Coordinates of C-alpha atoms in Angstrom, one line a residue:
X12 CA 225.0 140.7 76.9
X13 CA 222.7 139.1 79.8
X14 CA 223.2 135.4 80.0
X15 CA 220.7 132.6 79.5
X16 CA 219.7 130.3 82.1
X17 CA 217.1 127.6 81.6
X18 CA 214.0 128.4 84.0
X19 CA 214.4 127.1 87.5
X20 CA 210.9 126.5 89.4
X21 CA 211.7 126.4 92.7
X22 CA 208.4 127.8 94.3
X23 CA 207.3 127.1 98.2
X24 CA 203.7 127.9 99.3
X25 CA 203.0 131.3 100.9
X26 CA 202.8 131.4 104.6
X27 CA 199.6 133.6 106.2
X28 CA 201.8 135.9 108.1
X29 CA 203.5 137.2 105.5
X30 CA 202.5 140.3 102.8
X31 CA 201.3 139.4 99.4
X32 CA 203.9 140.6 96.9
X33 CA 202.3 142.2 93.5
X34 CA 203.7 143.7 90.1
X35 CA 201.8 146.3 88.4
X36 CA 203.0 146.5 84.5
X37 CA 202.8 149.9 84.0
X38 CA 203.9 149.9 80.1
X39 CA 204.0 147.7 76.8
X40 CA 201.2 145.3 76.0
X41 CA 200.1 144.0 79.3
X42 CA 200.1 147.8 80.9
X43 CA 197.5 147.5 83.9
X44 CA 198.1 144.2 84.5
X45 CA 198.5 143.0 88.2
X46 CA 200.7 140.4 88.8
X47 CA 200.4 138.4 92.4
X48 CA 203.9 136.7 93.1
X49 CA 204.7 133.3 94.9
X50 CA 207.9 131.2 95.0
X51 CA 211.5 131.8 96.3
X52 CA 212.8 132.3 93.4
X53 CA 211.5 134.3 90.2
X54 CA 213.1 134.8 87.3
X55 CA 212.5 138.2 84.7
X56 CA 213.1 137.7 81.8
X57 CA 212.0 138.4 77.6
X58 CA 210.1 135.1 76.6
X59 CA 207.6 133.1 77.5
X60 CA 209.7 130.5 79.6
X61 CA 210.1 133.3 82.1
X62 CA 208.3 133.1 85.9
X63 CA 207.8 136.9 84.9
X64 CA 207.5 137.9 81.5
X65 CA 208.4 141.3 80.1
X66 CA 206.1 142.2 77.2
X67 CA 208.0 142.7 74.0
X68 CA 209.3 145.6 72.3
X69 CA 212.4 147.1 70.6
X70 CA 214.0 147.2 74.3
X71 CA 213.2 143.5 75.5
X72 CA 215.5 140.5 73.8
X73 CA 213.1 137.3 74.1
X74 CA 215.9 135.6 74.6
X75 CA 217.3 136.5 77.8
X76 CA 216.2 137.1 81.0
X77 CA 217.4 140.5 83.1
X78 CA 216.9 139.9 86.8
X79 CA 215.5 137.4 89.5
X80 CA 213.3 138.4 92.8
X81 CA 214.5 136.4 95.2
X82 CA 212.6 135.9 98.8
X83 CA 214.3 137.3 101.5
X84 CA 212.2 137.9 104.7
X85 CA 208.9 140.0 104.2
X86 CA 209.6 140.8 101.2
X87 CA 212.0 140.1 97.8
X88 CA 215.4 141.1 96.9
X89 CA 216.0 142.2 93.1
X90 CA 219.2 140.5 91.7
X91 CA 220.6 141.9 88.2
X92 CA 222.0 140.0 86.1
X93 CA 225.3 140.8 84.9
X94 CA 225.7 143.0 81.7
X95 CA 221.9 144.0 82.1
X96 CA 220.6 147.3 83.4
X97 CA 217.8 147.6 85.8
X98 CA 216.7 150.9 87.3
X99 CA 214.5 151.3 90.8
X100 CA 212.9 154.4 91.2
X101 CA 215.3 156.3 89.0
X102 CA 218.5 154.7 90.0
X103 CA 220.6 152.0 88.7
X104 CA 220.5 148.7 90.6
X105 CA 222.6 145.5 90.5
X106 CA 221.3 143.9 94.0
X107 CA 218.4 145.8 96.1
X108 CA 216.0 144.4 98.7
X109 CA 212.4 146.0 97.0
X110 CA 209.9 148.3 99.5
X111 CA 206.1 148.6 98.8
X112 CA 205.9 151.2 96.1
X113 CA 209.5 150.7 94.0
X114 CA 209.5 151.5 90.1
X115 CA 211.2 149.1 88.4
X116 CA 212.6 149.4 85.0
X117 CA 213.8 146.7 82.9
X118 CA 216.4 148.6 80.4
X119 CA 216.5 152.1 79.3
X120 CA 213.0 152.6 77.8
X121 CA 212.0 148.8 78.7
X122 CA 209.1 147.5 80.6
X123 CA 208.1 149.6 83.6
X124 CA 206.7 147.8 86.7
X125 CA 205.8 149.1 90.0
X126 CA 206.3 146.7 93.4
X127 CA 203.9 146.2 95.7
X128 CA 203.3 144.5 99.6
X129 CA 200.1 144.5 101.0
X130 CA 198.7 142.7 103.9
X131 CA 197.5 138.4 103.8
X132 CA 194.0 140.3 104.5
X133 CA 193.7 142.3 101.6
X134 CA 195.0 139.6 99.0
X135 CA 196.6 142.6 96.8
X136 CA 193.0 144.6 96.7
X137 CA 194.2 148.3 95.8
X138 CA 192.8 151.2 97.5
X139 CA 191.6 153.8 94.9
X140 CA 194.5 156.1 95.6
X141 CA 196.5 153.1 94.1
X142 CA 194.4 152.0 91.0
X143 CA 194.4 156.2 90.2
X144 CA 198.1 156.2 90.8
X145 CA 198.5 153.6 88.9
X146 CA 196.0 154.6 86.1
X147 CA 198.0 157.6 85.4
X148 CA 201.3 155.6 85.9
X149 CA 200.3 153.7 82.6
X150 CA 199.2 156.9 80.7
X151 CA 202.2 158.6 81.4
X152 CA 203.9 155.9 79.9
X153 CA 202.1 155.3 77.2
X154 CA 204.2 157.0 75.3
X155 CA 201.4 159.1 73.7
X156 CA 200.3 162.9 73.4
X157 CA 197.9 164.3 76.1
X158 CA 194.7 163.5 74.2
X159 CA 196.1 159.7 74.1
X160 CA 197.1 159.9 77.2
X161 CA 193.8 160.8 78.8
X162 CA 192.3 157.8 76.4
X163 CA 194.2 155.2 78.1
X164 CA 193.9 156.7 82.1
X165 CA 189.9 156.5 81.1
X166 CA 190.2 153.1 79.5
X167 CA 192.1 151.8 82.3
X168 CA 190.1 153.0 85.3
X169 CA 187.0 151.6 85.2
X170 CA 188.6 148.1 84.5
X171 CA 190.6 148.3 87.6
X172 CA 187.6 149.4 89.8
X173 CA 185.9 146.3 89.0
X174 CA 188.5 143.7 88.9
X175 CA 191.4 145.4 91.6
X176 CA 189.5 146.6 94.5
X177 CA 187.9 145.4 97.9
X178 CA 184.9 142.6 97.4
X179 CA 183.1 145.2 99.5
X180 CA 184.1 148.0 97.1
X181 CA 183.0 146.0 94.1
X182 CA 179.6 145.0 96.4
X183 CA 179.1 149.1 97.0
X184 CA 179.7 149.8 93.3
X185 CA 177.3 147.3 92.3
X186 CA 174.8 148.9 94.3
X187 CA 175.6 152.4 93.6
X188 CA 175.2 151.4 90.4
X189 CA 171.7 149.7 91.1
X190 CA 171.1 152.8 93.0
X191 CA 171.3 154.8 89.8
X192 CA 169.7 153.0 87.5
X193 CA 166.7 153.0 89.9
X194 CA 166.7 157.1 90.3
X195 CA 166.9 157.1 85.9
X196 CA 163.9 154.8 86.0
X197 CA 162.0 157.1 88.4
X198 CA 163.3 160.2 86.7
X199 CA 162.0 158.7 83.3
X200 CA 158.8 158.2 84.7
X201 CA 158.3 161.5 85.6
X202 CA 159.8 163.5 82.8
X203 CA 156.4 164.7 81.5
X204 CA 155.8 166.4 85.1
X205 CA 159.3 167.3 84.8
X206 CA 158.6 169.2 81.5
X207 CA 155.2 170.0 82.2
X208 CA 157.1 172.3 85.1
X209 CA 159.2 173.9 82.2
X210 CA 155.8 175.8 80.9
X211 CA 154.8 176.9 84.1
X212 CA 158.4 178.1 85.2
X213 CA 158.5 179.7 81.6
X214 CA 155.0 181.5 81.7
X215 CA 156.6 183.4 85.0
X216 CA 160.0 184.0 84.0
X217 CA 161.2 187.5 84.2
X218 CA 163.3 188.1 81.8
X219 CA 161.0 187.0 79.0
X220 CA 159.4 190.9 79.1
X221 CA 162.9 192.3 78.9
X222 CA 164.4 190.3 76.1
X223 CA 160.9 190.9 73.8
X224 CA 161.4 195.0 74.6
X225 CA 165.0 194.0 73.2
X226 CA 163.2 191.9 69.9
X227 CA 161.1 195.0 69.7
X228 CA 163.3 197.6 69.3
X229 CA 163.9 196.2 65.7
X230 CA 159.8 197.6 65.2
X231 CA 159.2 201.2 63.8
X232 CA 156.3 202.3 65.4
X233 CA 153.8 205.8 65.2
X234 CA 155.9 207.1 68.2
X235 CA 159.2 206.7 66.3
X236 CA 157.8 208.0 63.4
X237 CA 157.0 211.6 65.1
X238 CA 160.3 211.7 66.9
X239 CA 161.9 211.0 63.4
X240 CA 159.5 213.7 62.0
X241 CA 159.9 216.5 64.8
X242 CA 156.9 215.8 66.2
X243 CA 155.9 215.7 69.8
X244 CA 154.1 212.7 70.6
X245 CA 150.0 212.7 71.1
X246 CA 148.0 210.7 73.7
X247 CA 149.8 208.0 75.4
X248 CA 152.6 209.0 76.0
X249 CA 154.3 209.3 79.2
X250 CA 156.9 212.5 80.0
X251 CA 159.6 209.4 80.3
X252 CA 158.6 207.8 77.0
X253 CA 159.1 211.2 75.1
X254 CA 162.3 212.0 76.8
X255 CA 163.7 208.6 76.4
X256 CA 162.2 208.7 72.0
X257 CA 163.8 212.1 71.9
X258 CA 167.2 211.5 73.4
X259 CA 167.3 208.2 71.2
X260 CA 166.4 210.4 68.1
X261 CA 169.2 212.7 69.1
X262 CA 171.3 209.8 69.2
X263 CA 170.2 208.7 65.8
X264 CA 170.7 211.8 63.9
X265 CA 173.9 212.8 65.0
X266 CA 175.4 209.2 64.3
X267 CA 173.6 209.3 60.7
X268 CA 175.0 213.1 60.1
X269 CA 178.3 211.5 60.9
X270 CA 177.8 208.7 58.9
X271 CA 176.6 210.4 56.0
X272 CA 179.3 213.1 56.6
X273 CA 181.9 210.8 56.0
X274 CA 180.2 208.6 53.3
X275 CA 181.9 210.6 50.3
X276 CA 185.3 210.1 51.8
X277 CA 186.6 208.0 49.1
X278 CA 183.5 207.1 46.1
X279 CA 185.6 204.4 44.7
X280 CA 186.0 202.1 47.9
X281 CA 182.3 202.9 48.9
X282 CA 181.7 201.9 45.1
X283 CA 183.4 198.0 46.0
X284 CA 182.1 197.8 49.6
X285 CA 178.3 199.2 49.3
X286 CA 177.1 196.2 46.9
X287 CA 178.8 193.5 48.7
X288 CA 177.7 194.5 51.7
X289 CA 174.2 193.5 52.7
X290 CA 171.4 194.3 55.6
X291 CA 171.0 190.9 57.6
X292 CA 167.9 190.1 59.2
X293 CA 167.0 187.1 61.5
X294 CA 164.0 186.0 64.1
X295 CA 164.6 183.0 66.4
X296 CA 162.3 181.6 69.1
X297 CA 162.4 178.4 71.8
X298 CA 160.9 175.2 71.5
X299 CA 160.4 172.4 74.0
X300 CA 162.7 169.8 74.8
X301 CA 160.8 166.9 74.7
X302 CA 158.5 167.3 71.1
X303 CA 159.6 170.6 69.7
X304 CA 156.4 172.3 70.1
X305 CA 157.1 176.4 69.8
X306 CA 156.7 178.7 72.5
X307 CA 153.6 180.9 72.4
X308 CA 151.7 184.1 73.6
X309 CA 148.6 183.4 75.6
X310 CA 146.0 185.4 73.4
X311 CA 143.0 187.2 74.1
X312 CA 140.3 188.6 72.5
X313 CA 141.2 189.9 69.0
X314 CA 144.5 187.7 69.4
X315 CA 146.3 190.7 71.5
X316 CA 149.1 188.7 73.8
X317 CA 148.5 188.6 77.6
X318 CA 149.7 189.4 80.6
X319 CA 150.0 188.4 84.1
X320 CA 149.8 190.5 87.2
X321 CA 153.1 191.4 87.2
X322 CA 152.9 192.3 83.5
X323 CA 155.0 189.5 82.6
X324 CA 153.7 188.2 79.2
X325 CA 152.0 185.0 79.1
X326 CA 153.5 182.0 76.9
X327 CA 152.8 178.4 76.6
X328 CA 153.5 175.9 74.5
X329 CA 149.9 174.8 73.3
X330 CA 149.7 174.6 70.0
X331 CA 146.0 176.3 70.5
X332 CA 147.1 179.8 72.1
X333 CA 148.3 182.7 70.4
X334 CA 151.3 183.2 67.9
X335 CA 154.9 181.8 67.7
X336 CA 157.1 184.3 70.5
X337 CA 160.0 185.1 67.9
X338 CA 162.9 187.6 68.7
X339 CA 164.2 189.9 66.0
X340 CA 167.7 191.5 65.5
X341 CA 169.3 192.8 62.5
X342 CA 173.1 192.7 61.4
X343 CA 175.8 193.3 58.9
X344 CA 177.5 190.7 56.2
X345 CA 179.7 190.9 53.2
X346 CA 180.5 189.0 50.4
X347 CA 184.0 187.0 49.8
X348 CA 182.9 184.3 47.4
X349 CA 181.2 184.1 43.9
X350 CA 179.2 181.3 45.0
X351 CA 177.4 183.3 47.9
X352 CA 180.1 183.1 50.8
X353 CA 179.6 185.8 53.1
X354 CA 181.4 186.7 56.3
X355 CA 179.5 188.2 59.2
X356 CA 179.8 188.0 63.4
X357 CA 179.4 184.9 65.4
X358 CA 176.7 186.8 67.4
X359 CA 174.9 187.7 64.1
X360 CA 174.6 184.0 63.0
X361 CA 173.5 182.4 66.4
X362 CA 172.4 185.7 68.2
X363 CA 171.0 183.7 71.4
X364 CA 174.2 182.4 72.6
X365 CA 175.6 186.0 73.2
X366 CA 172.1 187.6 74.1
X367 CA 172.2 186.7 78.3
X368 CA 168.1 186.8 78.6
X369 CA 168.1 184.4 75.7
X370 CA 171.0 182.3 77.4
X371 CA 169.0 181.5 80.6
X372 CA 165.9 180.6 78.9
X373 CA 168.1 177.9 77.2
X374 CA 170.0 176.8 80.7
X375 CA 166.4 176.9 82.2
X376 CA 165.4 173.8 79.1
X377 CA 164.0 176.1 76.3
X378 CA 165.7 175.0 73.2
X379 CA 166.9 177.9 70.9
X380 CA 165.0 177.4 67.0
X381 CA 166.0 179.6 64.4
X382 CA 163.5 181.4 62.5
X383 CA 163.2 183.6 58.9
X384 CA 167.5 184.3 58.1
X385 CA 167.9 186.2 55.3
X386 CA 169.7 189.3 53.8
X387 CA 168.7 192.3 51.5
X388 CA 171.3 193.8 48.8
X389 CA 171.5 197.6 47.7
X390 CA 169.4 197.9 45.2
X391 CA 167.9 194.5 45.3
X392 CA 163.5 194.3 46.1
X393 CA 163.6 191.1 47.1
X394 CA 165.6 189.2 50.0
X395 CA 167.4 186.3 49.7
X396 CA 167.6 183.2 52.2
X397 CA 171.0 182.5 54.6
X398 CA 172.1 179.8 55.8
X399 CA 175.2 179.2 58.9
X400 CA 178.0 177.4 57.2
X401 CA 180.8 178.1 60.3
X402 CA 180.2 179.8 63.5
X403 CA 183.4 178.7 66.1
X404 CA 182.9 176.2 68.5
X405 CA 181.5 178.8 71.3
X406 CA 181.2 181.9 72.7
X407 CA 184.9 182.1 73.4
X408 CA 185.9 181.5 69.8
X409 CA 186.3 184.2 67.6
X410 CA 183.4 186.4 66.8
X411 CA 183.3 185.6 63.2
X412 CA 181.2 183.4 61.0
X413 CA 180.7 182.0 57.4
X414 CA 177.1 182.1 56.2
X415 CA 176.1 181.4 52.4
X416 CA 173.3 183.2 50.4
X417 CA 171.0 180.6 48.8
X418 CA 171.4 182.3 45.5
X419 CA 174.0 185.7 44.1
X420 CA 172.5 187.9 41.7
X421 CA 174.6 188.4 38.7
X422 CA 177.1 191.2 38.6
X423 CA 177.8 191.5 42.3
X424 CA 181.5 191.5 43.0
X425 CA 182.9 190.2 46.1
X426 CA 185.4 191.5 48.5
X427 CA 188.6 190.1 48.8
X428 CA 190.5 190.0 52.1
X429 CA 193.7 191.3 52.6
X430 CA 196.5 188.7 54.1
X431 CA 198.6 191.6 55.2
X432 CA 197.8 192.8 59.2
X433 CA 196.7 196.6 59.7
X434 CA 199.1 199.0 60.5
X435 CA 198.3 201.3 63.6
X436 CA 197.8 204.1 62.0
X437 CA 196.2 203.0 58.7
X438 CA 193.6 204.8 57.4
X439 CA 190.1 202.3 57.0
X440 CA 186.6 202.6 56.1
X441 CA 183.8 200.7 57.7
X442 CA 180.8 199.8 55.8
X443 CA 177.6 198.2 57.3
X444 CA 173.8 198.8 58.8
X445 CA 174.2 200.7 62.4
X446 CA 171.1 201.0 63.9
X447 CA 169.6 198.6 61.4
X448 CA 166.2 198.8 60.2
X449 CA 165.2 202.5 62.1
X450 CA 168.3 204.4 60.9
X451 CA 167.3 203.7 57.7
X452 CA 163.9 205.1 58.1
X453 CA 165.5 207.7 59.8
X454 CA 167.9 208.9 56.5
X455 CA 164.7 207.3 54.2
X456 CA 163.1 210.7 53.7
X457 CA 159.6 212.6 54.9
X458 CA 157.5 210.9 52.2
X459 CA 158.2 207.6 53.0
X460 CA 158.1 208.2 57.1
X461 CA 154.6 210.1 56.4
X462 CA 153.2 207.2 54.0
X463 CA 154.5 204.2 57.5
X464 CA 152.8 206.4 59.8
X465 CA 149.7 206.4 57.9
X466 CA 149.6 202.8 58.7
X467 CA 150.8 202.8 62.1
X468 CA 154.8 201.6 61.8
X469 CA 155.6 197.9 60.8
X470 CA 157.3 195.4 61.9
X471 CA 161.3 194.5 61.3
X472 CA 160.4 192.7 58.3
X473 CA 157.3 194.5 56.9
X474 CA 159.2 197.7 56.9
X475 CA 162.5 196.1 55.5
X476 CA 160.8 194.6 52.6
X477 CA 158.7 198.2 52.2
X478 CA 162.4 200.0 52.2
X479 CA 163.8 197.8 49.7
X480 CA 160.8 198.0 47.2
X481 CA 161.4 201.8 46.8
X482 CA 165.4 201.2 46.9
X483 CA 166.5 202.3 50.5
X484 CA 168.2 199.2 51.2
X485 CA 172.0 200.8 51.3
X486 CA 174.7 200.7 53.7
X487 CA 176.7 203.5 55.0
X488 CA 180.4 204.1 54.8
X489 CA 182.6 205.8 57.5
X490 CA 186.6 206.3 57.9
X491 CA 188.7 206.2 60.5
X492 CA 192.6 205.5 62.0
X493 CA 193.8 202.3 63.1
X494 CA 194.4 202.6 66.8
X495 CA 195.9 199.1 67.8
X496 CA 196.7 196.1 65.7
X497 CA 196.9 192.7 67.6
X498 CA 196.2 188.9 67.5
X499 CA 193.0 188.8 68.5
X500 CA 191.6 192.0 67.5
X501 CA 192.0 195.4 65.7
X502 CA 190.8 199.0 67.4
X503 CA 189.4 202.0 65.3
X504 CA 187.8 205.0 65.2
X505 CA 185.2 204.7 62.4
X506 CA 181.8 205.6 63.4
X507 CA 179.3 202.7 63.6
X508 CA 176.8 201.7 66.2
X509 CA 174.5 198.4 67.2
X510 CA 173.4 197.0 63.7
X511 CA 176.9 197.7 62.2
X512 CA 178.2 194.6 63.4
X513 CA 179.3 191.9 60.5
X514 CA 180.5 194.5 58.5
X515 CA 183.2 195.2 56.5
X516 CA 186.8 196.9 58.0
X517 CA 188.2 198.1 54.4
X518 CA 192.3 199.5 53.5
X519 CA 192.4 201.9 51.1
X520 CA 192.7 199.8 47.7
X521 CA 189.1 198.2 49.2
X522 CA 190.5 195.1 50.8
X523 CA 189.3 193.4 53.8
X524 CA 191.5 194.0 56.6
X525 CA 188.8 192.9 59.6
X526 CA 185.2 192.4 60.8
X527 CA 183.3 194.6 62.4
X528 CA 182.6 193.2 66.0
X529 CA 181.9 195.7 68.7
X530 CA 181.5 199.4 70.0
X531 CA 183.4 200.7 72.5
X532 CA 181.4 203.9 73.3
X533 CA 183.1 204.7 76.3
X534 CA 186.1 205.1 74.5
X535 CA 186.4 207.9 72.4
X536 CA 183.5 205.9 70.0
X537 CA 186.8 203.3 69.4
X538 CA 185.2 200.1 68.0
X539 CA 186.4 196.2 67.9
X540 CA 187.2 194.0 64.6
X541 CA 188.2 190.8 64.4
X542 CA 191.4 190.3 61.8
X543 CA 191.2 188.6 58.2
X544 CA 193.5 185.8 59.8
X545 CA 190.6 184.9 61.7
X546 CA 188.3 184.4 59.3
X547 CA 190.7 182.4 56.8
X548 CA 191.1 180.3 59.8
X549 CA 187.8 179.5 59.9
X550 CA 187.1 179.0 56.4
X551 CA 190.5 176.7 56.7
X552 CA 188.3 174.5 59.5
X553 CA 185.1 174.8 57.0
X554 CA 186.8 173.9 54.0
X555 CA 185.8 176.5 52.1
X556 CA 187.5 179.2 50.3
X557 CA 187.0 182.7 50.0
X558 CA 186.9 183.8 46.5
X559 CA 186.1 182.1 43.2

């Protein structure tokens, strides 16, 4: 036990040669505290009555004091008291003469102080390389996780800059600060230039043809039309075009022969999968920062979109010009839920995160706005609104997400999803839409491609709603061999292609073992899926369940 002595106040004034003395409490309730000291004599101890008071705590008796700092030259002299425990940077001390910089704790787990000399000058001013030392010093014993840590080095820091530094610090803050202010004013004021820039730099920006040849693919057009017929294009057409239509019509057919080859492979699963799985189909566009007025095509005559020079198209955000510039892609989802739960990819929910073109027009001040979302069922004419209910937190998550359709038509069963991992070596079958809306007008017969040529093609949606009024809407089924089974992702070899992604990754007994996420085609046609534990994870996070 550490004795009691009544408080002795025995203090002579500081002489101007000599260094100013400081404690930092590091811990407890007055953590970040600086402490200037004066006197010959100064006693530590647990209550109030003490020249230096410990803050409390289960380590700290109020009733005693520990230790006295007694002047001895230049600096002080630490004096235990007898039966009490005081360690200096690590090591136990009963009698030690204190150097700038010594950590001082008062009893195992006790208050933590650090010792400090500076120069009559600086009256005990820190230099930033103290108040961050110090700042950390005090998270570190905060006795809190890393997120509670970082809390109280943030809380601490600006305090100290204004209170513990240099007047001329504090006076160069000030105007730094003044300084700041002054350039947000100025940068307030000329915001509207500012965005007023964003059109022009938009209406040049070269990647905007690129990414629209990317929105158009999702279009059937005359030209497809003949390439899906056998037909050699007419007028128009350069030798380029037709090779590059033929050798994507190559591509088409032998993916669909393989699809189709494999779709009988087992009736029963294709049975379960083919009505819970549905054709997704989405549109986005940009918007402008400031008022949320949509990006447009400059139009001409007969509302045709413009160009520049370079053949760039021309857009602009008055609400005069030409039509909405909107981006379409197409997907794969499935259901899990009675009340409309489906699963799908992260990059088939919010498409222009992943897409790079897209990406910089956001980075450059565009705003991403999300357009028609909806999804058509087998054997259903009429599509039905999605909405996003989880997508991750960013591209680095998981490429899985949770949408919801606005309404289920009766007697639609849902998947369910297998908690079990694949095997390597497990058979699966892969449902979804590959090549979305133009494989299917490529398996959809020669009447119906004869009757959309007649009117010149369509666009995604046009034709979508055109192939599900005459029941064309259905997905296709392929099997294949697990490869590789691991945390973050599953490898097979079931055909799909680009439109296939969302879709269901199926065992045997029809179970969901993974999502669809990614072709490999330089693989041996191997493709990506991300496993059931993913998604549960999500739907954990979302608070939903898949399911009834």
């Amino acid at each position: 036990m550490c004795p009691h002595r009544k408080r002795q106040q025995r203090f002579t004034p500081m002489t101007h040669d000599l260094p100013v003395p400081t404690l930092v409490y590091l811990s407890g309730s007055l953590r970040g505290k600086t402490l200037r000291l004066s006197g010959d004599r100064i006693q530590i101890g647990g209550g109030a009555s003490a020249d230096l008071p410990l803050p409390g705590g289960r380590a700290v008796d109020p009733e005693r004091h520990y230790a006295t700092l007694v002047r001895t030259g230049r600096t002080y002299r630490l004096e235990v008291e007898p039966g009490c425990r005081v360690w200096v940077n690590g090591e136990p001390a009963d009698a030690l003469a204190l150097a700038s910089g010594d950590l001082l704790e008062v009893g195992r787990g006790g208050a933590v102080l650090r010792f400090r000399l500076y120069p009559p000058e600086e009256a005990g001013a820190k230099t930033l390389q103290e108040i961050f030392s110090d700042c950390l010093d005090c998270a570190r014993y905060s006795g809190r996780g890393p997120l509670g840590q970082a809390s109280v080095f943030l809380g601490q820091v600006p305090g100290a800059l204004a209170s513990q530094t240099t007047r001329t610090f504090r006076i160069g803050m000030v105007a730094a600060l003044v300084l700041v202010g002054l350039l947000t004013v100025s940068a307030l004021r000329k915001g509207s230039q500012l965005e007023d820039r964003i059109e022009l730099q938009t209406a040049s920006l070269g990647q905007m043809r690129e990414l629209l040849e990317t929105s158009r693919r999702e279009t059937v057009t005359p030209e497809d039309l003949s390439m899906f017929l056998g037909e050699v294009p007419e007028e128009g057409m350069t030798a380029e075009a037709v090779r590059q239509l033929r050798a994507e019509l190559e591509r088409t057919n032998e993916r669909v022969g393989a699809l189709e080859g494999r779709a009988g492979a087992s009736a029963r699963v294709a049975a379960i999968a083919s009505e819970a799985t549905v054709l997704v189909l989405g549109s986005y566009g940009f918007s402008h920062p400031r008022d949320g007025r949509p990006l447009r095509f400059r139009a001409g005559a007969g509302g045709r979109p413009l160009t520049g020079m370079d053949g760039q198209p021309m857009v602009t955000f008055d609400e005069n010009a030409g039509p909405v510039v909107q981006m379409h892609y197409t997907g794969t989802a499935f259901l899990v839920s009675d009340d409309g739960l489906m699963v799908t990819n992260r990059h088939v929910a919010v498409p222009w995160e992943y897409e790079p073109l897209a990406r910089r027009l956001a980075e450059g001040g565009l705003v991403p706005t999300r357009g028609r979302y909806a999804a058509y069922l087998p054997g259903r004419a009429q599509p039905i609104p999605l909405t996003v209910v989880a997508s991750g937190e960013d591209v680095r998550s998981p490429d899985v997400a949770l949408v919801r359709l606005a309404e289920v038509p009766a007697g639609i069963a849902h998947l369910t999803l297998r908690e079990e991992p694949a095997v390597a070596g497990e058979e699966v079958f892969l449902v979804g839409y590959p090549l979305g809306i133009r494989a299917i007008v490529a398996r959809s017969g020669i009447e119906f491609m004869e009757s959309l040529r007649e009117r010149g093609g369509g666009g995604m949606w046009e034709v979508a709603q055109e192939l599900a009024d005459r029941g064309l809407v259905t997905p296709l089924v392929t099997r294949g061999i697990v490869g590789q089974v691991n945390v973050e992702n599953i490898t097979y070899d079931a055909q799909t292609a680009g439109g296939g992604s969302g879709g269901p990754v199926l065992d045997q007994e029809g179970r969901v073992l993974a999502v669809n996420m990614a072709v490999l085609p330089d693989f041996a046609g191997s493709n990506l899926g991300v496993p059931t534990a993913r998604m549960l994870t999500l739907m954990e996070s979302a608070r939903v369940r898949p399911g009834r």
